[in-house]
mmCIF file of C-alpha atoms in Angstrom:
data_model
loop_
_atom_site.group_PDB
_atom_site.id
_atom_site.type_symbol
_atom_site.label_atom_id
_atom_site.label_comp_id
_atom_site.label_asym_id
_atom_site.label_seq_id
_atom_site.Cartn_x
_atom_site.Cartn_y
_atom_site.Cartn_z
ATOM 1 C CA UNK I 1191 -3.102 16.072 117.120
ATOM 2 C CA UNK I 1192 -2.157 19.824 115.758
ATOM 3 C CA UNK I 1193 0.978 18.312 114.003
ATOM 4 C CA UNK I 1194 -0.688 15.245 112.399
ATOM 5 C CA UNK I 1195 -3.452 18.123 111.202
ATOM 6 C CA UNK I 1196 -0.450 20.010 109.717
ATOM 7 C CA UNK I 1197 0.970 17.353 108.500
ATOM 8 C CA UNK I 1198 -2.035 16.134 106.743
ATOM 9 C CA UNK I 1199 -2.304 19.460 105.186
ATOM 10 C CA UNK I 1200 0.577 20.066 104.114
ATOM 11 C CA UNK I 1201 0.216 16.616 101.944
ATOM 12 C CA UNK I 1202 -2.952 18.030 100.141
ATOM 13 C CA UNK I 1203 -1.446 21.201 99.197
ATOM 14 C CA UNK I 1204 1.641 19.610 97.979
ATOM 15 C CA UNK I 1205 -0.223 17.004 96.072
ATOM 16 C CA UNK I 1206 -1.939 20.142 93.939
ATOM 17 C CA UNK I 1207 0.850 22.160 93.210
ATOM 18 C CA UNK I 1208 2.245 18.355 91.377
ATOM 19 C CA UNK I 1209 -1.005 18.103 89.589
ATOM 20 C CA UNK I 1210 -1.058 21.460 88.655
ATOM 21 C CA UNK I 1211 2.786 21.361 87.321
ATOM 22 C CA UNK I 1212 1.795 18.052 85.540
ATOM 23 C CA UNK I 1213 -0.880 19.529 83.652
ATOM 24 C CA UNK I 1214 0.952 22.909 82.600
ATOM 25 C CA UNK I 1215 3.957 20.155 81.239
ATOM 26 C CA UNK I 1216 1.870 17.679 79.363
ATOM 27 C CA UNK I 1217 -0.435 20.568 78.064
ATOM 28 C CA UNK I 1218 2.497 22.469 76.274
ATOM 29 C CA UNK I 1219 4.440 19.214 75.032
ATOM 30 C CA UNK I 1220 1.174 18.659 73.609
ATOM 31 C CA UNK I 1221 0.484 22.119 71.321
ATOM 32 C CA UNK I 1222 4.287 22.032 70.122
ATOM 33 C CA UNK I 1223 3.597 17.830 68.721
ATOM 34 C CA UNK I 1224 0.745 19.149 67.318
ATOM 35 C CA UNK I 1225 -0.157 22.603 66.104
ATOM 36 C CA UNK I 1226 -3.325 23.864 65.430
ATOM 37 C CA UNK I 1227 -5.026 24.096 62.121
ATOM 38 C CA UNK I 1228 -6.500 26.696 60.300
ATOM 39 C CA UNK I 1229 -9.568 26.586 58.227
ATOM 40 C CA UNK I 1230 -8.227 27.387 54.570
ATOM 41 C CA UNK I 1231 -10.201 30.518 53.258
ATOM 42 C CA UNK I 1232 -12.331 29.848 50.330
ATOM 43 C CA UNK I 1233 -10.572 30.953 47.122
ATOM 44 C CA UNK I 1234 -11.099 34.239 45.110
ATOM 45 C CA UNK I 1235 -13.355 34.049 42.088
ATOM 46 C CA UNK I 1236 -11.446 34.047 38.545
ATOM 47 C CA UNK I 1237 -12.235 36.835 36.936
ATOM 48 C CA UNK I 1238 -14.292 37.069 33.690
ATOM 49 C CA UNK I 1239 -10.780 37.083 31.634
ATOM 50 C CA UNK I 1240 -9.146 33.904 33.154
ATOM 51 C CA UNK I 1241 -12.166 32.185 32.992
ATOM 52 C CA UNK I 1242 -12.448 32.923 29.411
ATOM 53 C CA UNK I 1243 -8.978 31.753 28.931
ATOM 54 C CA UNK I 1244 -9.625 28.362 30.722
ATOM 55 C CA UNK I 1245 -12.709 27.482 28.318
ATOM 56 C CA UNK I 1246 -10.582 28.221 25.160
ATOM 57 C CA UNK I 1247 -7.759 25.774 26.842
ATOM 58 C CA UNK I 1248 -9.762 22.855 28.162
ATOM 59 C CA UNK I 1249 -11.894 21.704 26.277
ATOM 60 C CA UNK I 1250 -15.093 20.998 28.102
ATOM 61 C CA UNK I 1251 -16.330 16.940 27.961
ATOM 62 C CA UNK I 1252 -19.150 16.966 30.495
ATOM 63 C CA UNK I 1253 -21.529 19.225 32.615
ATOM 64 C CA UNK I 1254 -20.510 19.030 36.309
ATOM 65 C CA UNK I 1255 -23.524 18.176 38.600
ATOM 66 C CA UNK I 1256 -24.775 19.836 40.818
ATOM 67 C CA UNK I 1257 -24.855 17.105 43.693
ATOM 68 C CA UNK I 1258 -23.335 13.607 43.663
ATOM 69 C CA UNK I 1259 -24.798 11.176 41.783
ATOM 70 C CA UNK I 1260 -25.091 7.688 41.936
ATOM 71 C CA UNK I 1261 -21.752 5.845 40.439
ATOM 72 C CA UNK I 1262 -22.688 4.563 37.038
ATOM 73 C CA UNK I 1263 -21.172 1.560 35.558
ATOM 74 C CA UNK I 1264 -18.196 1.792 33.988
ATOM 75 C CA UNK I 1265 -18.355 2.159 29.881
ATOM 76 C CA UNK I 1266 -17.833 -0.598 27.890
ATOM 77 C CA UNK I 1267 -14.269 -0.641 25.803
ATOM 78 C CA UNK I 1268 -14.672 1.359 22.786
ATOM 79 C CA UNK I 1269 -14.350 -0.442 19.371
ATOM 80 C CA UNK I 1270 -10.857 -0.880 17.604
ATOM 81 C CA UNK I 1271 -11.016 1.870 14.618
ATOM 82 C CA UNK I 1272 -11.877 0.900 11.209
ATOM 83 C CA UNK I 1273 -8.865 0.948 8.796
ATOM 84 C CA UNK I 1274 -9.758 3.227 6.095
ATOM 85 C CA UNK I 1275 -8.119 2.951 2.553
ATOM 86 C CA UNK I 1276 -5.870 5.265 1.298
ATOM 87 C CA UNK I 1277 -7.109 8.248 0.803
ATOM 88 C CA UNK I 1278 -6.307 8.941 -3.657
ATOM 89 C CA UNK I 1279 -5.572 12.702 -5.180
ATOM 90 C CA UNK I 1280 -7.809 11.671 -8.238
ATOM 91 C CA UNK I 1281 -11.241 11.325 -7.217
ATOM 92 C CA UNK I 1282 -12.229 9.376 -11.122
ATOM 93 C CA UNK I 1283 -9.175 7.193 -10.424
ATOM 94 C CA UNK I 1284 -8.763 3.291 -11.372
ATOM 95 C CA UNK I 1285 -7.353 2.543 -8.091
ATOM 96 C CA UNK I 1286 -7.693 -0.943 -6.812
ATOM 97 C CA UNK I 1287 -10.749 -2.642 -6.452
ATOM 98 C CA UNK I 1288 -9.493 -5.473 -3.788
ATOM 99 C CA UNK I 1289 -6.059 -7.100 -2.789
ATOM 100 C CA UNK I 1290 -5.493 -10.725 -2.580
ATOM 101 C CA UNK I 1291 -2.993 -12.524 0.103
ATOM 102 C CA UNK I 1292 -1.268 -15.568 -1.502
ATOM 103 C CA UNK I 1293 -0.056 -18.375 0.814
ATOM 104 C CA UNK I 1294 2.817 -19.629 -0.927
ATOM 105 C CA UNK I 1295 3.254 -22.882 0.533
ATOM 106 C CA UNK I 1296 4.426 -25.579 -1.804
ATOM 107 C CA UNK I 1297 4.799 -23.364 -4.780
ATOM 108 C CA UNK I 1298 1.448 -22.727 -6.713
ATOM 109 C CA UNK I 1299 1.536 -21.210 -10.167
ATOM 110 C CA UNK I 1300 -0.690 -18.488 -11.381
ATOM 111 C CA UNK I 1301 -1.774 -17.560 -14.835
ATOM 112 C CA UNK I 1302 -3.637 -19.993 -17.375
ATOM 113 C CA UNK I 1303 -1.065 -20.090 -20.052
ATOM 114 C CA UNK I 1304 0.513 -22.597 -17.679
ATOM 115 C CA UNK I 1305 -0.893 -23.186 -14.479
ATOM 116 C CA UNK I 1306 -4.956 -24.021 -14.267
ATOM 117 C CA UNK I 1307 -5.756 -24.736 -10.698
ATOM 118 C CA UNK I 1308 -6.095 -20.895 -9.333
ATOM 119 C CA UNK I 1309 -9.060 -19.547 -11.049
ATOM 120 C CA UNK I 1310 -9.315 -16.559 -8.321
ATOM 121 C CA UNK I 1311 -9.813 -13.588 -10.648
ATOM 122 C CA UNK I 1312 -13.790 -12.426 -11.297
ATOM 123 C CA UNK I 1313 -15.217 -11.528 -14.214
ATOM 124 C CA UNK I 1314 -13.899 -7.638 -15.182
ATOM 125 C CA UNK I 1315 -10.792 -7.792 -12.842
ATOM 126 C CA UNK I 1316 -6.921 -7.642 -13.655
ATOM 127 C CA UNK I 1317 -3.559 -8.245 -12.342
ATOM 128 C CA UNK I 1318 -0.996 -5.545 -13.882
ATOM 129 C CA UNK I 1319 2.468 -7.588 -14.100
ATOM 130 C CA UNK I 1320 5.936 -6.081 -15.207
ATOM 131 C CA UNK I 1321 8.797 -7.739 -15.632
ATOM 132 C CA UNK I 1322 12.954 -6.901 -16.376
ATOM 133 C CA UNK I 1323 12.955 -3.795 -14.209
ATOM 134 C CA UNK I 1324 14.329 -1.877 -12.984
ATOM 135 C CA UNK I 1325 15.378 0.522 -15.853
ATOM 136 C CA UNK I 1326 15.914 4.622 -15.722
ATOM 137 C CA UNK I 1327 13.078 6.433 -17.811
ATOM 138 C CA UNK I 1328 10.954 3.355 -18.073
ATOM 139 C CA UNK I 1329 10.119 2.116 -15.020
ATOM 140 C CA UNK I 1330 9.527 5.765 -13.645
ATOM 141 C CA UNK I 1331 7.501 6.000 -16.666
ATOM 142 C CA UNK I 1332 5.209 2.952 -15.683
ATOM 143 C CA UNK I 1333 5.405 4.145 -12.022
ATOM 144 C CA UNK I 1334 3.798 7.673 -12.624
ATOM 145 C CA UNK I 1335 0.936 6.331 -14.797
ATOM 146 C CA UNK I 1336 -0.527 3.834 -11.965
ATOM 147 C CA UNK I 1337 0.368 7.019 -9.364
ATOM 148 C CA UNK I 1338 -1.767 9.052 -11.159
ATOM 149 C CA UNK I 1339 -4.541 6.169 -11.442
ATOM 150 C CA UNK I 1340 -3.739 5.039 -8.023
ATOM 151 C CA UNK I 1341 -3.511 1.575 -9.326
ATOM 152 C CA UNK I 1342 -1.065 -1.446 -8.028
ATOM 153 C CA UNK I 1343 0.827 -3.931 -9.547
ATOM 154 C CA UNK I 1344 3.514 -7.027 -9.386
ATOM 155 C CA UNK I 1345 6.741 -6.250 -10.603
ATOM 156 C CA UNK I 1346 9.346 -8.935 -11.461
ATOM 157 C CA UNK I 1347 12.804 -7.491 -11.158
ATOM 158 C CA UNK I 1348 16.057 -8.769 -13.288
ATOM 159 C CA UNK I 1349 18.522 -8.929 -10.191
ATOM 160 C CA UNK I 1350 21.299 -7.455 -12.604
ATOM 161 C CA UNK I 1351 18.901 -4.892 -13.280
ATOM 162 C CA UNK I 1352 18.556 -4.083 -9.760
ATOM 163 C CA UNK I 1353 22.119 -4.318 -8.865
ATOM 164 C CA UNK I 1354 22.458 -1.323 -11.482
ATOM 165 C CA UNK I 1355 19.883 1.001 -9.984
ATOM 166 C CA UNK I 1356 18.674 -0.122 -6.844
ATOM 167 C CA UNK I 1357 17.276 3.662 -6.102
ATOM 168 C CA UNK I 1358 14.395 3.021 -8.460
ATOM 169 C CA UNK I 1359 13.902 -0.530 -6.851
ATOM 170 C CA UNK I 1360 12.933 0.981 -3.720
ATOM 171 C CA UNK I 1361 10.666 3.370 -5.465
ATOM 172 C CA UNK I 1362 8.875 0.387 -6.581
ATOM 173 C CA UNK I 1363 8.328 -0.738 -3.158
ATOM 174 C CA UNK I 1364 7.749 2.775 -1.632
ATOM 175 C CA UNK I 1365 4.965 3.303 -4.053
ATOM 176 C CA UNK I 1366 3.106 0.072 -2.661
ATOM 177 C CA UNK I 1367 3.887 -2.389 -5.186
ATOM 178 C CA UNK I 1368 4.879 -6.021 -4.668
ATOM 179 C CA UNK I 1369 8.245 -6.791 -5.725
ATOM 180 C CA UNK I 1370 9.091 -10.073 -6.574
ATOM 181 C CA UNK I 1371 12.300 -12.040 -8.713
ATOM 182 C CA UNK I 1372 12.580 -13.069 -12.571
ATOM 183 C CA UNK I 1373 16.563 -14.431 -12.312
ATOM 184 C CA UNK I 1374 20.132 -13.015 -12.264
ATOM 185 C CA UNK I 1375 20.410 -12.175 -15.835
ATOM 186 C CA UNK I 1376 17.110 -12.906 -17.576
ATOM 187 C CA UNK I 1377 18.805 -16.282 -19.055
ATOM 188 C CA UNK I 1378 16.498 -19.188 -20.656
ATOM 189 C CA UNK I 1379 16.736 -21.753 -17.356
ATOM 190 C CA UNK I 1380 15.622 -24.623 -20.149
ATOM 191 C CA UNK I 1381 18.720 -23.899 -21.905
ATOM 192 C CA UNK I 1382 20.818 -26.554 -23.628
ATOM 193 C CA UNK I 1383 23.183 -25.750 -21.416
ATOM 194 C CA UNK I 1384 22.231 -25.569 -18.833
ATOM 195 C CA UNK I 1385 22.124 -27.624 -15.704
ATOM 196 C CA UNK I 1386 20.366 -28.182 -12.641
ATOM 197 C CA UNK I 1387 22.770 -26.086 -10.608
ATOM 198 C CA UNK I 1388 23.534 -23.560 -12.978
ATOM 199 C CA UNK I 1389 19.462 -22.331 -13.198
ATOM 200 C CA UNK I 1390 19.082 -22.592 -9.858
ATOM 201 C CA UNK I 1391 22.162 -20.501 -9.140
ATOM 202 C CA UNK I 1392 20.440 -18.226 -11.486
ATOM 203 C CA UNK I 1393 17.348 -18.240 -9.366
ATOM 204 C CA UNK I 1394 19.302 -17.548 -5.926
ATOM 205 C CA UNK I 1395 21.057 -15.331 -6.681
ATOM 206 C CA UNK I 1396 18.824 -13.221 -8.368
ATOM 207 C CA UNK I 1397 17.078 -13.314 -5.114
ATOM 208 C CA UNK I 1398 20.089 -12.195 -3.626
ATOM 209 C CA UNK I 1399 20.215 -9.228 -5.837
ATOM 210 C CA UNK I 1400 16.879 -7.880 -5.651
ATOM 211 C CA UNK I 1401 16.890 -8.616 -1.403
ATOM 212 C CA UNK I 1402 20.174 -6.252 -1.810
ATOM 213 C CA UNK I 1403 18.808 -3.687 -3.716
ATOM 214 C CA UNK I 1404 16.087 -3.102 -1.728
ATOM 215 C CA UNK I 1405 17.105 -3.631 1.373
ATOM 216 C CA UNK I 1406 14.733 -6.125 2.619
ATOM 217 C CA UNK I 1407 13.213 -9.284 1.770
ATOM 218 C CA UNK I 1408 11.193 -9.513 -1.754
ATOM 219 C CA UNK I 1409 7.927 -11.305 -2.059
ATOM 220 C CA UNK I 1410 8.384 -14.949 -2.708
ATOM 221 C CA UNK I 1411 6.954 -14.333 -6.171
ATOM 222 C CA UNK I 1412 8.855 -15.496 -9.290
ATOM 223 C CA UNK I 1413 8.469 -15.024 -13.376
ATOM 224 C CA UNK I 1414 10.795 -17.722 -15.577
ATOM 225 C CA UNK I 1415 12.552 -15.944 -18.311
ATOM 226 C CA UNK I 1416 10.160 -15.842 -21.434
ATOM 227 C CA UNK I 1417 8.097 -18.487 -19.353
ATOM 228 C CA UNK I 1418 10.001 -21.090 -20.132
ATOM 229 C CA UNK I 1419 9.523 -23.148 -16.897
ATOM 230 C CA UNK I 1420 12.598 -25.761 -16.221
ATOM 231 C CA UNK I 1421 10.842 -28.804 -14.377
ATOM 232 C CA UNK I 1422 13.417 -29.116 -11.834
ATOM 233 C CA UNK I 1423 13.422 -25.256 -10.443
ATOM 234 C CA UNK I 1424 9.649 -26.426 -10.346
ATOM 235 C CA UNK I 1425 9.683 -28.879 -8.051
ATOM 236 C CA UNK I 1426 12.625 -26.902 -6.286
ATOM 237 C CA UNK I 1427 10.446 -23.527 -5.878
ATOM 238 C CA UNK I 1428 7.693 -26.502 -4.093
ATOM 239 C CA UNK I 1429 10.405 -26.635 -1.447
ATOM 240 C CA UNK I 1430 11.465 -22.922 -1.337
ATOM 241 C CA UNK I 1431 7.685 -22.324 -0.855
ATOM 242 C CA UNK I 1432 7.726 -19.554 -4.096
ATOM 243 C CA UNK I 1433 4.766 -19.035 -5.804
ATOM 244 C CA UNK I 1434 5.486 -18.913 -10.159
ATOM 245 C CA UNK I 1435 3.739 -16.506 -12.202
ATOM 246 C CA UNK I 1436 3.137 -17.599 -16.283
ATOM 247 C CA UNK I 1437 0.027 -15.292 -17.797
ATOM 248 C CA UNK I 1438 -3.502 -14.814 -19.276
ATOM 249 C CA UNK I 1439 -2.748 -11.677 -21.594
ATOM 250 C CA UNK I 1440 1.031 -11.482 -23.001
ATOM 251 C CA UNK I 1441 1.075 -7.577 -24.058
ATOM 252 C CA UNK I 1442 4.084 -8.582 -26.477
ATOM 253 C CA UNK I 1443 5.529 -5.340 -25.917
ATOM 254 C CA UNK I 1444 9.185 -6.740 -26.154
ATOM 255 C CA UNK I 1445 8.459 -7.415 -30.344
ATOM 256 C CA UNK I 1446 10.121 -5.165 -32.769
ATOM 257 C CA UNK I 1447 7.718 -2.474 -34.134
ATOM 258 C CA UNK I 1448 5.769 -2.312 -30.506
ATOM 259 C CA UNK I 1449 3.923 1.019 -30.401
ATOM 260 C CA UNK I 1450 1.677 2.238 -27.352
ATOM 261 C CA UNK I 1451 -0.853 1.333 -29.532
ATOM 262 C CA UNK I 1452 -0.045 -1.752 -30.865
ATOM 263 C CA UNK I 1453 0.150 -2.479 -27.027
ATOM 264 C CA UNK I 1454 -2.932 -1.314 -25.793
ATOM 265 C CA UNK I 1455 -4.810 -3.143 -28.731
ATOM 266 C CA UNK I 1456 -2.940 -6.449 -28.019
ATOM 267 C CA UNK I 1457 -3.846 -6.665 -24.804
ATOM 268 C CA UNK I 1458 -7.536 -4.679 -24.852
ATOM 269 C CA UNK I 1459 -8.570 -7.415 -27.513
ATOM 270 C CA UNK I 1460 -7.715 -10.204 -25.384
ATOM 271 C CA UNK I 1461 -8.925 -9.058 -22.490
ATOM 272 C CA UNK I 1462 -12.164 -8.274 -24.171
ATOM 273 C CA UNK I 1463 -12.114 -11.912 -25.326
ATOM 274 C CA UNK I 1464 -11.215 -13.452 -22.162
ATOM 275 C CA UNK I 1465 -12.713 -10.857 -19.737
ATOM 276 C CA UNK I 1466 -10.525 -10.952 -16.827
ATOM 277 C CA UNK I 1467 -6.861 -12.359 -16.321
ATOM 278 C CA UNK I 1468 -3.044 -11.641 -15.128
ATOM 279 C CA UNK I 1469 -1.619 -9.174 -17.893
ATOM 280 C CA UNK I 1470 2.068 -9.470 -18.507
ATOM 281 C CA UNK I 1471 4.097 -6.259 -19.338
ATOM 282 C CA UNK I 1472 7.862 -5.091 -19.425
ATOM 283 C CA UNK I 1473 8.717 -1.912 -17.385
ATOM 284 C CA UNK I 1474 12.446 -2.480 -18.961
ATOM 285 C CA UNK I 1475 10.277 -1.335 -22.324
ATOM 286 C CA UNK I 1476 10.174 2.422 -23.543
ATOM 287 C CA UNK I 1477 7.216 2.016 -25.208
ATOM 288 C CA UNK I 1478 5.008 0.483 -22.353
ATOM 289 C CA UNK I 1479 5.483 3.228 -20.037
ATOM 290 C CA UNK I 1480 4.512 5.372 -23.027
ATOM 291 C CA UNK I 1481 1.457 3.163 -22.982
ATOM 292 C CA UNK I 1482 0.083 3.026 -19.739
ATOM 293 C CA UNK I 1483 -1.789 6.143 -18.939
ATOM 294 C CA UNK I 1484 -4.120 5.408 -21.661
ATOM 295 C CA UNK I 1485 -4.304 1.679 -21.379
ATOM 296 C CA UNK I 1486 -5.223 2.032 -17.539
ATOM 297 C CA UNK I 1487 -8.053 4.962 -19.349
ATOM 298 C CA UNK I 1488 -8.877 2.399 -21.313
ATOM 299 C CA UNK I 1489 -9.348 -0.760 -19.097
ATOM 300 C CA UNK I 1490 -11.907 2.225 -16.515
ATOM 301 C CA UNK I 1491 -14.071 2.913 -19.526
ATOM 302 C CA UNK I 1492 -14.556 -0.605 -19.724
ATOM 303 C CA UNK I 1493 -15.470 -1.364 -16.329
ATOM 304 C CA UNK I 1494 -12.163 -3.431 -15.666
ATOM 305 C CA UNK I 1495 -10.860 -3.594 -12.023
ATOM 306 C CA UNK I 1496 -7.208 -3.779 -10.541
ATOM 307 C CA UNK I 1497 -6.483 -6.445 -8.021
ATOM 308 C CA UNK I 1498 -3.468 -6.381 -6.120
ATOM 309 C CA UNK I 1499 -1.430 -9.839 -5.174
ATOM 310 C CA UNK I 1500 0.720 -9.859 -1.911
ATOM 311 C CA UNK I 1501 2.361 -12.640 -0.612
ATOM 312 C CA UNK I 1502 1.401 -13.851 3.194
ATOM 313 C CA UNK I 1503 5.653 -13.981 4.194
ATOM 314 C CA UNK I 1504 8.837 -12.872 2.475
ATOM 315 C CA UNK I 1505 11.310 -14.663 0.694
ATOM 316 C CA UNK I 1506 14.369 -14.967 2.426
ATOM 317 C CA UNK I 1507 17.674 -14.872 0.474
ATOM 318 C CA UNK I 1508 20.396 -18.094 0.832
ATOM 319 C CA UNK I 1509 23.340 -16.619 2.975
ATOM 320 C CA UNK I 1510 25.547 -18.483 1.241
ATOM 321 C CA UNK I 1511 24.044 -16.480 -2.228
ATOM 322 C CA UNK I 1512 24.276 -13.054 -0.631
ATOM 323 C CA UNK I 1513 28.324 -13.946 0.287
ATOM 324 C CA UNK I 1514 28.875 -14.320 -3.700
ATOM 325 C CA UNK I 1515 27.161 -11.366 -4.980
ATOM 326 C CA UNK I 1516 28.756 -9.078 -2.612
ATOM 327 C CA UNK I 1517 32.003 -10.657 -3.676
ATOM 328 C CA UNK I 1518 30.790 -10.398 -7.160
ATOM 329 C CA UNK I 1519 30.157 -6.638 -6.278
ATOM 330 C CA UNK I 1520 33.173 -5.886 -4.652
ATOM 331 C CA UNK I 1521 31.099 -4.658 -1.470
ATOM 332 C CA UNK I 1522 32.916 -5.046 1.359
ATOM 333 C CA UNK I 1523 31.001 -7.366 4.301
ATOM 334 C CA UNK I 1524 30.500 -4.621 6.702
ATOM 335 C CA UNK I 1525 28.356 -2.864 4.298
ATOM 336 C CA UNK I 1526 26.012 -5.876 3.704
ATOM 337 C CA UNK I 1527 23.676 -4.267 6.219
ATOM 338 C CA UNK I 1528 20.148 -2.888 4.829
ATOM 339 C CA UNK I 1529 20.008 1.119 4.513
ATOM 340 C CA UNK I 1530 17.170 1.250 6.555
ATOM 341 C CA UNK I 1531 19.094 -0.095 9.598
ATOM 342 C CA UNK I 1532 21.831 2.372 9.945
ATOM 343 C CA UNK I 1533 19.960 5.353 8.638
ATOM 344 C CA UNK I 1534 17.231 6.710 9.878
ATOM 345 C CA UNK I 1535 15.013 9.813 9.596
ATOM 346 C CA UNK I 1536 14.040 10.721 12.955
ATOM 347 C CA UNK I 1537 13.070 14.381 12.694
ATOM 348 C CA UNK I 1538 11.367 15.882 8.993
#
């Protein structure tokens, strides 16, 4: 009976000093797994300085509140911005009053001396044209007068002309204008001699030219040599989808004995008479960039307005054109590439 009590004993005892052990074990294997935190102590206030600094560097959008609030709906999308026009250096400047997009399709003609159907010009508004360009001293002379009148036009360029000085051919185009073709070599295309292939060789290549000097695509606008407009490069331009320009208001600045004046009273007259209409010029002439700053005075004191034609695509240029004027030119192929895709300012 003693030794069963022992026994039985014994058991309990042993059975606490396990429990015990098991406890201590577990209880350390726990606080090495996972180590108490500590609450973080609440940082020290900026001083006056620093927060001084942070309200110059941030700036401030909203008031924080003082307790939650209720979410509020998210804000709508705010509007796309406004294009503004660009901005002009001469506040009393001509500038332009509106610019008109021409879908070329089919090959419409503008300008009533020989094409009727487009009657988009309003009473009091103008379409500045120049053709035979590019040529040193002139054209920079016509380019400075609409500068300082902030005033647009269409420029038809010879592409032998623009073979010749290319750099003021892109100045044309920098400056805003629309640059569009007039031939090769300014030849009559209703020649005697001349055929079907040989005007519209004329035509392409020209193209060519002008694409070259600039280093893009022209608009698909076109002039015909002293207007003289060969029926089949008519119908052919209705394929090529390029719109043909004739005029209202021939400036006949090209005549022998053309002043500036002479020039500004030509056209002022019949403009007066007519009261609006596409004006044709010649930026190849000395004596119409001599003209301009006070023809463009003259068409703001009478209330006239410039409007601007651009063309809705480009014209692209026959490959097999651009292969014979670079042969023409001597250029070798690898050069063919545009300016503006091998250099580039990055950093000014």
């Amino acid at each position: 009976m003693r030794n069963a009590l022992g026994l039985m004993l014994a058991s309990v005892v042993a059975a606490v000093v396990i429990a015990a052990g098991g406890w201590f074990y577990y209880s350390s294997r726990a606080d090495q797994a996972a180590p108490k935190t500590i609450a973080a102590r609440a940082a020290d206030p900026l001083p006056a300085q620093a927060k001084l600094a942070a309200k110059d560097d941030v700036a401030i959008t909203a008031a924080i509140a003082a307790k939650p609030a209720a979410a509020a709906p998210a804000p709508a999308p705010a509007p796309m911005p406004v294009q503004q026009k660009s901005t002009c250096a001469n506040p009393n400047a001509l500038g332009v009053s509106r610019v008109v997009e021409i879908d070329t399709t089919g090959g419409p003609g503008f300008g009533f001396d020989h094409f009727k159907q487009f009657d988009f010009l309003t009473d009091k508004e103008v379409v500045l044209t120049f053709d035979d360009g590019p040529w040193p001293v002139n054209t920079p002379a016509v380019l400075k007068a609409l500068a300082d009148e902030c005033a647009k036009g269409l420029f038809f360029s010879v592409g032998k002309h623009a073979t010749y000085h290319p750099e003021i051919l892109r100045q044309v185009l920098a400056q805003g204008h629309t640059v569009g073709t007039h031939t090769w070599s300014h030849v009559n295309l209703n020649g005697k001699k001349m055929t079907e292939q040989m005007a519209k060789d004329e035509v392409e290549k020209g193209i060519s030219a002008v694409k070259y000097a600039l280093g893009t695509n022209p608009a698909p606008f076109f002039r015909f040599p002293q207007l003289q407009h060969n029926p089949a490069i008519v119908s052919y331009f209705g394929t090529r989808n390029v719109a043909m320009f004739s005029t209202d208001i021939d400036s006949f600045d090209f005549r022998k004995g053309a002043t500036p004046e002479k020039i500004i009273e030509t056209v002022m007259t019949r403009l007066d008479k007519l009261g609006k209409g596409i004006i044709l010029m010649h930026d190849f002439q000395k004596h119409t960039g001599e003209a301009m700053p006070a023809l463009l005075a003259r068409l703001k004191a009478g209330g006239y307005k410039i409007v601007q034609m651009k063309a809705k695509t480009t014209l692209q240029s026959l490959p097999e054109y651009d292969e014979a004027l670079l042969k023409d030119l001597k250029v070798p192929t690898s050069s063919a590439r545009p300016i503006g895709s091998v250099v580039q300012t990055v950093s000014q």
